[in-house]
mmCIF file of C-alpha atoms and ligand atoms in Angstrom:
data_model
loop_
_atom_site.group_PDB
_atom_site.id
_atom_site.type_symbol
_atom_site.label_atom_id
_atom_site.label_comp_id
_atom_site.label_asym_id
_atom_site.label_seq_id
_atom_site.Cartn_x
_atom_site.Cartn_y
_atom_site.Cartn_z
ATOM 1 C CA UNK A 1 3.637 17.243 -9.722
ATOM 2 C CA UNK A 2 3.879 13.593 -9.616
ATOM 3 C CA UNK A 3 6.794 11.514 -8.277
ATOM 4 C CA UNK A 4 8.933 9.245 -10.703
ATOM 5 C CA UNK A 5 10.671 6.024 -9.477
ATOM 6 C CA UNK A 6 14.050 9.066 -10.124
ATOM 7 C CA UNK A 7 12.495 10.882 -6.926
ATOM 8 C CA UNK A 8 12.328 7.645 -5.210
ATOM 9 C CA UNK A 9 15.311 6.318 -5.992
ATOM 10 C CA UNK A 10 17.368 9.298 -5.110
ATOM 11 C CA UNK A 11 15.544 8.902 -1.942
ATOM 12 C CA UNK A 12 16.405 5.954 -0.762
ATOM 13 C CA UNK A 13 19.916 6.436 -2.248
ATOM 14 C CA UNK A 14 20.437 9.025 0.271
ATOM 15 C CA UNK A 15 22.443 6.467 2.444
ATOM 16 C CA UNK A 16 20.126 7.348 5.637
ATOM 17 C CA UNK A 17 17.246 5.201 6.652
ATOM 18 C CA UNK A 18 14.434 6.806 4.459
ATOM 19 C CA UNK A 19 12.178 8.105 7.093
ATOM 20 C CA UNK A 20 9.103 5.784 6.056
ATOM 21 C CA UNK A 21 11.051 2.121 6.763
ATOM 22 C CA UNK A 22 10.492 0.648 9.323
ATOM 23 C CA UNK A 23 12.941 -2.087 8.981
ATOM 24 C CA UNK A 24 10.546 -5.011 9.813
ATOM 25 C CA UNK A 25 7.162 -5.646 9.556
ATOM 26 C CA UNK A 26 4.736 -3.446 10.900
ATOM 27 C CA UNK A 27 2.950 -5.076 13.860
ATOM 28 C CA UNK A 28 -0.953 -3.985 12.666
ATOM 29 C CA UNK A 29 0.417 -6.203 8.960
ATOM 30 C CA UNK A 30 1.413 -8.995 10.979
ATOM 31 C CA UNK A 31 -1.470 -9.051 13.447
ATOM 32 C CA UNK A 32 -3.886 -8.996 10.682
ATOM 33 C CA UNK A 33 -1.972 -11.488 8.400
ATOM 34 C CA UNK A 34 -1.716 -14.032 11.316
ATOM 35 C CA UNK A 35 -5.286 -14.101 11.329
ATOM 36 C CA UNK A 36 -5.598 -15.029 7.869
ATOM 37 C CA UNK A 37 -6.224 -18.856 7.169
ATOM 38 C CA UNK A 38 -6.336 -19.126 3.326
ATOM 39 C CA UNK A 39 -3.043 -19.184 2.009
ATOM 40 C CA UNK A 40 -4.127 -19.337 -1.796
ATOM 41 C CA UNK A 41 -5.235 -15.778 -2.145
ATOM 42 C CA UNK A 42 -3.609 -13.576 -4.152
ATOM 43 C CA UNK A 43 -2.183 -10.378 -2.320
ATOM 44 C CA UNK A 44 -0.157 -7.356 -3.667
ATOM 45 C CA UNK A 45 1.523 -4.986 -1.210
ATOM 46 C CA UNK A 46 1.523 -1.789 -3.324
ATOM 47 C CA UNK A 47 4.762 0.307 -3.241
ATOM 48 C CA UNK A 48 5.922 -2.047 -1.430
ATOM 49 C CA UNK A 49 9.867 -0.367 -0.615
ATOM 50 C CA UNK A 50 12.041 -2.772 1.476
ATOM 51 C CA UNK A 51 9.408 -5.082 1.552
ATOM 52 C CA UNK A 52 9.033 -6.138 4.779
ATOM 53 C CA UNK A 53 5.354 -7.763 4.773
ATOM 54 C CA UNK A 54 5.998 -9.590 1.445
ATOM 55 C CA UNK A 55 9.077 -11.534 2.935
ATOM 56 C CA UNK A 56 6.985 -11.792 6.029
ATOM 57 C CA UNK A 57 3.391 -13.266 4.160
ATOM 58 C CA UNK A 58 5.810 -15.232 1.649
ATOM 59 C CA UNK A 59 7.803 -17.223 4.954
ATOM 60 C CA UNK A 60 3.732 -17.347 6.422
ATOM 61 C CA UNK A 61 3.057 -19.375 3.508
ATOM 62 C CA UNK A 62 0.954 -16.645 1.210
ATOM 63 C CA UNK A 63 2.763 -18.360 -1.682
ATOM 64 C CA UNK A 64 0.514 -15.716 -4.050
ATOM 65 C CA UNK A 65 2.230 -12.908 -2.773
ATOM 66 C CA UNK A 66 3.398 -9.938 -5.033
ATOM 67 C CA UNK A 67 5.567 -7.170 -4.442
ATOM 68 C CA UNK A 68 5.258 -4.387 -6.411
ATOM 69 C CA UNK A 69 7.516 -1.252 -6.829
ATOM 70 C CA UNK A 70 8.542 0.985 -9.543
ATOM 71 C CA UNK A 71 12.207 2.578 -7.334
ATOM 72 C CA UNK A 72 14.981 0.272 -8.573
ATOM 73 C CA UNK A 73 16.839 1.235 -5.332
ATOM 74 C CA UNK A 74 14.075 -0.625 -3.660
ATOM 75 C CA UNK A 75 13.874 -3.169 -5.835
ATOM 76 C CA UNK A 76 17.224 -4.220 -5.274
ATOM 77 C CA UNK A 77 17.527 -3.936 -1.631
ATOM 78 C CA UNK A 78 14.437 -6.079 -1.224
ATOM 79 C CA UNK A 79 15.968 -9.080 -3.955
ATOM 80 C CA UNK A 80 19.204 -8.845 -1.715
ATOM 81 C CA UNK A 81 17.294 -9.765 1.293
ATOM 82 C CA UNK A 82 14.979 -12.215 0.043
ATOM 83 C CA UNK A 83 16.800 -14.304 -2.385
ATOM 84 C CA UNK A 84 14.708 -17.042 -2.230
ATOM 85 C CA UNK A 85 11.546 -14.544 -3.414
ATOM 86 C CA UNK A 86 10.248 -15.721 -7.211
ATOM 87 C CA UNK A 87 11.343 -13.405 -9.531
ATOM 88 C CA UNK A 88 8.035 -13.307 -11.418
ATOM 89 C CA UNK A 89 6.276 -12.369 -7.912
ATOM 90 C CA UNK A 90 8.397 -8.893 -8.330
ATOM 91 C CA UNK A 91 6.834 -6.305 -10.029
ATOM 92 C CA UNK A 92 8.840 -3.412 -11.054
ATOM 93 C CA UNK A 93 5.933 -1.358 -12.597
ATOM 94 C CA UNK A 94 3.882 1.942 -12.184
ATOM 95 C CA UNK A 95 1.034 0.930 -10.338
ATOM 96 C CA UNK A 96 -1.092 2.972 -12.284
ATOM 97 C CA UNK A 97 -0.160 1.003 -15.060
ATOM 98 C CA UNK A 98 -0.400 -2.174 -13.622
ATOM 99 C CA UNK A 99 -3.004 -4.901 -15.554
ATOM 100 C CA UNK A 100 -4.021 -7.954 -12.988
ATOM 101 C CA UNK A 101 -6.895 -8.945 -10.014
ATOM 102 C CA UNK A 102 -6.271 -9.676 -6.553
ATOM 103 C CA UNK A 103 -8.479 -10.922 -3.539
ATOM 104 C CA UNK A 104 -6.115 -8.526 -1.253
ATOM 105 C CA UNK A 105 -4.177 -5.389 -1.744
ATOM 106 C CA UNK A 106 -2.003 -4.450 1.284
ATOM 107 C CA UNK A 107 -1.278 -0.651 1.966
ATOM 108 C CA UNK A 108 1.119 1.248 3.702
ATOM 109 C CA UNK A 109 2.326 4.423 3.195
ATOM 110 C CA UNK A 110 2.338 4.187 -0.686
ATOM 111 C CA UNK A 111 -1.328 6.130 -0.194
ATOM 112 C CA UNK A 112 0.805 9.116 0.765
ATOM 113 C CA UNK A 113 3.451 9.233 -1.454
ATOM 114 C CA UNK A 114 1.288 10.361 -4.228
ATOM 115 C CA UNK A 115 -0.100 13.923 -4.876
ATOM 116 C CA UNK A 116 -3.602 14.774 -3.597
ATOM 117 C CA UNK A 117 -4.764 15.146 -7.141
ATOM 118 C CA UNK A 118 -3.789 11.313 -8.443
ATOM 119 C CA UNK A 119 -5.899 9.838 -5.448
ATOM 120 C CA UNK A 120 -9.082 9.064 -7.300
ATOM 121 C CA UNK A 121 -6.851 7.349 -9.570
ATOM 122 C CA UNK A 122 -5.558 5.401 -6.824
ATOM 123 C CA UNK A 123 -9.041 4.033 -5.695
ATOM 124 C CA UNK A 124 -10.142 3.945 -9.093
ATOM 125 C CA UNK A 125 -6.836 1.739 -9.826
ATOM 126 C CA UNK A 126 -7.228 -0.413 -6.431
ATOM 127 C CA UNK A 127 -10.912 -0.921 -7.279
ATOM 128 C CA UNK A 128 -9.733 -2.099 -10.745
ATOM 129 C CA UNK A 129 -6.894 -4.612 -9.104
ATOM 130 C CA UNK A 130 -9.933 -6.003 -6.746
ATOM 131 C CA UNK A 131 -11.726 -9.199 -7.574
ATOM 132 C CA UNK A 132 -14.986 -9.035 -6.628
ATOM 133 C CA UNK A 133 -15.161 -8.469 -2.924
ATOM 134 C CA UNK A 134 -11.721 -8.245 -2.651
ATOM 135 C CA UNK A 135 -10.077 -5.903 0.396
ATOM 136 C CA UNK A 136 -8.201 -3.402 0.546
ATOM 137 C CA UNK A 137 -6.445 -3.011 4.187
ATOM 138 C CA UNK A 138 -3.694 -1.261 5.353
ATOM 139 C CA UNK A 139 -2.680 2.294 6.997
ATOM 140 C CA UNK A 140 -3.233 5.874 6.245
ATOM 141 C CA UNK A 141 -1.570 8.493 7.958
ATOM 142 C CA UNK A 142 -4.789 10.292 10.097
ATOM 143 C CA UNK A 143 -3.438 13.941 9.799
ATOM 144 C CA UNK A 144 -2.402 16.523 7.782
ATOM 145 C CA UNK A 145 1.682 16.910 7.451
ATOM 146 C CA UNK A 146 1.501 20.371 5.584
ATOM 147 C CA UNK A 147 3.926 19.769 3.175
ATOM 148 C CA UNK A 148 4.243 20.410 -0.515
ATOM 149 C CA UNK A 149 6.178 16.891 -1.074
ATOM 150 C CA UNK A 150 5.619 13.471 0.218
ATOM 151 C CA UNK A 151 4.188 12.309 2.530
ATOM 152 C CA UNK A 152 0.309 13.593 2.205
ATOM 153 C CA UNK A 153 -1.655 12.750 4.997
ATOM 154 C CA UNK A 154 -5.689 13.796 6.035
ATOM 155 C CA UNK A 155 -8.669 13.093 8.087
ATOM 156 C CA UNK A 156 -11.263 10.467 8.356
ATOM 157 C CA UNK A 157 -13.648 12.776 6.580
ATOM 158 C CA UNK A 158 -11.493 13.291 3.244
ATOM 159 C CA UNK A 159 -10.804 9.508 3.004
ATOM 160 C CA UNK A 160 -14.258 8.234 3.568
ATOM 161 C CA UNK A 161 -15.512 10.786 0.943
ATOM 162 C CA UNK A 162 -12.774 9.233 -1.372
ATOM 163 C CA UNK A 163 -12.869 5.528 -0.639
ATOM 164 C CA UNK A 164 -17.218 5.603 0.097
ATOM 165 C CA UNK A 165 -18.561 5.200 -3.671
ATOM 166 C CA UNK A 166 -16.160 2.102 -4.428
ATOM 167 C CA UNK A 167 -15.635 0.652 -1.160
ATOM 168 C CA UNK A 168 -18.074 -0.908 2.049
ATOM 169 C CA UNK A 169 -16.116 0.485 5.381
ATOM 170 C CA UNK A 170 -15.234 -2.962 7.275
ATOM 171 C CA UNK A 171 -13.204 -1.214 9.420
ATOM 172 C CA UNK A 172 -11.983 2.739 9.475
ATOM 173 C CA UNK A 173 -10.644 3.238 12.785
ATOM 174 C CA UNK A 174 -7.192 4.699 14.328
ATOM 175 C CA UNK A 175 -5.014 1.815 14.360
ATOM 176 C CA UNK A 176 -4.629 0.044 18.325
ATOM 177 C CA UNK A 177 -1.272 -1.662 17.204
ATOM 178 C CA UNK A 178 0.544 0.921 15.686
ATOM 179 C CA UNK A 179 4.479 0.750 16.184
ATOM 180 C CA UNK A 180 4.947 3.834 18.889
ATOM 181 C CA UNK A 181 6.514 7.040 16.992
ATOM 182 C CA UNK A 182 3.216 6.599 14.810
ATOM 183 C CA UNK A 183 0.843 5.630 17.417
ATOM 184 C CA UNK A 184 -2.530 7.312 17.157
ATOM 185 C CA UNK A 185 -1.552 8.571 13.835
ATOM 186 C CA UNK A 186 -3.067 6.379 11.742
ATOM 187 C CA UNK A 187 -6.244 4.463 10.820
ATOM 188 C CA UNK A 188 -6.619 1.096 10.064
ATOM 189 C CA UNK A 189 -8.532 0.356 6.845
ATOM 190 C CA UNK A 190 -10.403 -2.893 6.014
ATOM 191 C CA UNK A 191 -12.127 -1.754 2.633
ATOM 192 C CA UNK A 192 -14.301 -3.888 0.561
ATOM 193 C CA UNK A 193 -14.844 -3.446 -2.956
ATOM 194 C CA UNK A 194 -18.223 -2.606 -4.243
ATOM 195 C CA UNK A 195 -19.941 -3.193 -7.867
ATOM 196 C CA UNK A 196 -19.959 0.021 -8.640
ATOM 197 C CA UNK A 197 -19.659 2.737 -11.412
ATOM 198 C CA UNK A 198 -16.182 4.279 -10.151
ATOM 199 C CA UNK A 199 -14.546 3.306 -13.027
ATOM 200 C CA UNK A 200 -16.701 5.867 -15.128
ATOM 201 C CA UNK A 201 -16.395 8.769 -12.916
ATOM 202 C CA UNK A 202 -14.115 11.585 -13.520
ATOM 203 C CA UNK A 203 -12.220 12.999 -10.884
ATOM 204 C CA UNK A 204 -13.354 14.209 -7.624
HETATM 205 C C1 SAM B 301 7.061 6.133 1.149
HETATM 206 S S1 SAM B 301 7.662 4.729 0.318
HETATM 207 C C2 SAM B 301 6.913 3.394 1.215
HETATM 208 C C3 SAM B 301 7.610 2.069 1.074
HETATM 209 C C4 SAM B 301 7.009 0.942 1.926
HETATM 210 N N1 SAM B 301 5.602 0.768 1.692
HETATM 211 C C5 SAM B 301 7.248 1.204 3.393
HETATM 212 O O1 SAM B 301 6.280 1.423 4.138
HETATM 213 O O2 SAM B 301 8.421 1.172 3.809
HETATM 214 C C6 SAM B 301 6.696 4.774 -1.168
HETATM 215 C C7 SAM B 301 7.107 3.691 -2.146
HETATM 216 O O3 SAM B 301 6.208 3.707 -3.242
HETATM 217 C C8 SAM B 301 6.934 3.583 -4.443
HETATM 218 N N2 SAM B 301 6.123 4.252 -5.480
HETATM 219 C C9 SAM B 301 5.718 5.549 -5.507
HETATM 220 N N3 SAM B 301 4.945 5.789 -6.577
HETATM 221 C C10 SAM B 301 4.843 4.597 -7.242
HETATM 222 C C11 SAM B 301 4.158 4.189 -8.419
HETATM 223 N N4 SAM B 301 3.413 5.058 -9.127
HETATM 224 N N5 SAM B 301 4.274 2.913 -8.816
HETATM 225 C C12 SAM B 301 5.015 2.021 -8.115
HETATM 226 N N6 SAM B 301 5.696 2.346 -6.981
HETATM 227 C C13 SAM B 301 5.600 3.616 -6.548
HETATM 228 C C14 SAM B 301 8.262 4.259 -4.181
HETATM 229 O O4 SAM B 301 9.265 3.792 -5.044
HETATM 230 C C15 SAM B 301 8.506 3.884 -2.726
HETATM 231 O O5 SAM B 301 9.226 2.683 -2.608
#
């Protein structure tokens, strides 16, 4: 089954803190952004939710900064918070639908909100969204949760097999930086797209 922007919405409209939000941005984002020096690349934070690391790249000067998000829920909450964000820079879309290149693509736990069997379409799609040598980094969840619904998790082994034939491994390590309920439960990923055929392969 796949999960429609209803499932998402309902969600977050469940008037608790959905479990994933973090309510500001995560520390391993803002260590890595900090580090960044050319503020004219273009980055998209992929289901992107309250949008913490937009707001926090667009007030760091990353004035190419997209968020992108199909839950209206989330939409709205983030355009309450961040008036000042440009409109056009807020993508209410299906990634999987989504037509445009970046030099970045910023991750966090949108990789586990979709079924196992839609995650070759997820590298296929990042790989698409990547100019050439463009990154993807962000955080995947190092561990199985053994549920039948959101989130999906896994090991080292399953992701590298997934990522290997599109991406070069910068960096594939468990995150240092991690905020504490998920620390040593993640990896860090700095992924660099490859020329490669992944477009034409069917799925794994
Ligand atoms: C688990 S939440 C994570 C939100 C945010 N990244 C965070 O860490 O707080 C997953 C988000 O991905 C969005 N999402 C799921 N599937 C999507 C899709 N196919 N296209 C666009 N957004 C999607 C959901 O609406 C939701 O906001």
């Amino acid at each position: 089954m796949t999960y429609p922007s209803a499932y998402w919405n309902q969600k977050y409209d469940q008037k608790t803190n959905p479990g994933w939000d973090i309510g500001y941005p995560s520390p391993t984002f803002t260590d890595y952004i900090d580090q960044l020096t050319d503020k004219n690349i273009r980055i998209l934070v992929i289901g992107a939710g309250f949008g913490h690391e937009v707001e926090y790249l667009y007030r760091k000067g990353f004035i190419k900064t997209y968020y992108l998000d199909f839950s209206a829920f989330a939409v709205n909450a983030f355009k309450h918070r961040v008036p000042d964000f440009p409109l056009s820079h807020i993508l209410i879309e299906d990634f999987f639908e989504h037509l445009e290149k970046y030099d970045l693509i910023l991750e966090q736990t949108f990789f586990c909100s979709i079924p196992r069997f839609q995650r070759w379409n997820y590298v296929k799609k990042v790989h698409e969204l990547l100019y050439d040598n463009g990154k993807l980094v962000g955080l995947l969840f190092n561990y199985d949760f053994g549920k039948e619904h959101p989130p999906f998790g896994g090991s080292k082994e399953e992701y590298c097999l997934l990522f290997k034939s599109c991406f070069n491994f910068m960096y594939f390590e468990t995150a240092y930086n991690s905020i504490k309920p998920r620390k040593g439960r993640e990896f860090f990923i700095n992924l660099i797209k490859k020329n490669c055929l992944c477009q034409k392969k069917t799925v794994l």
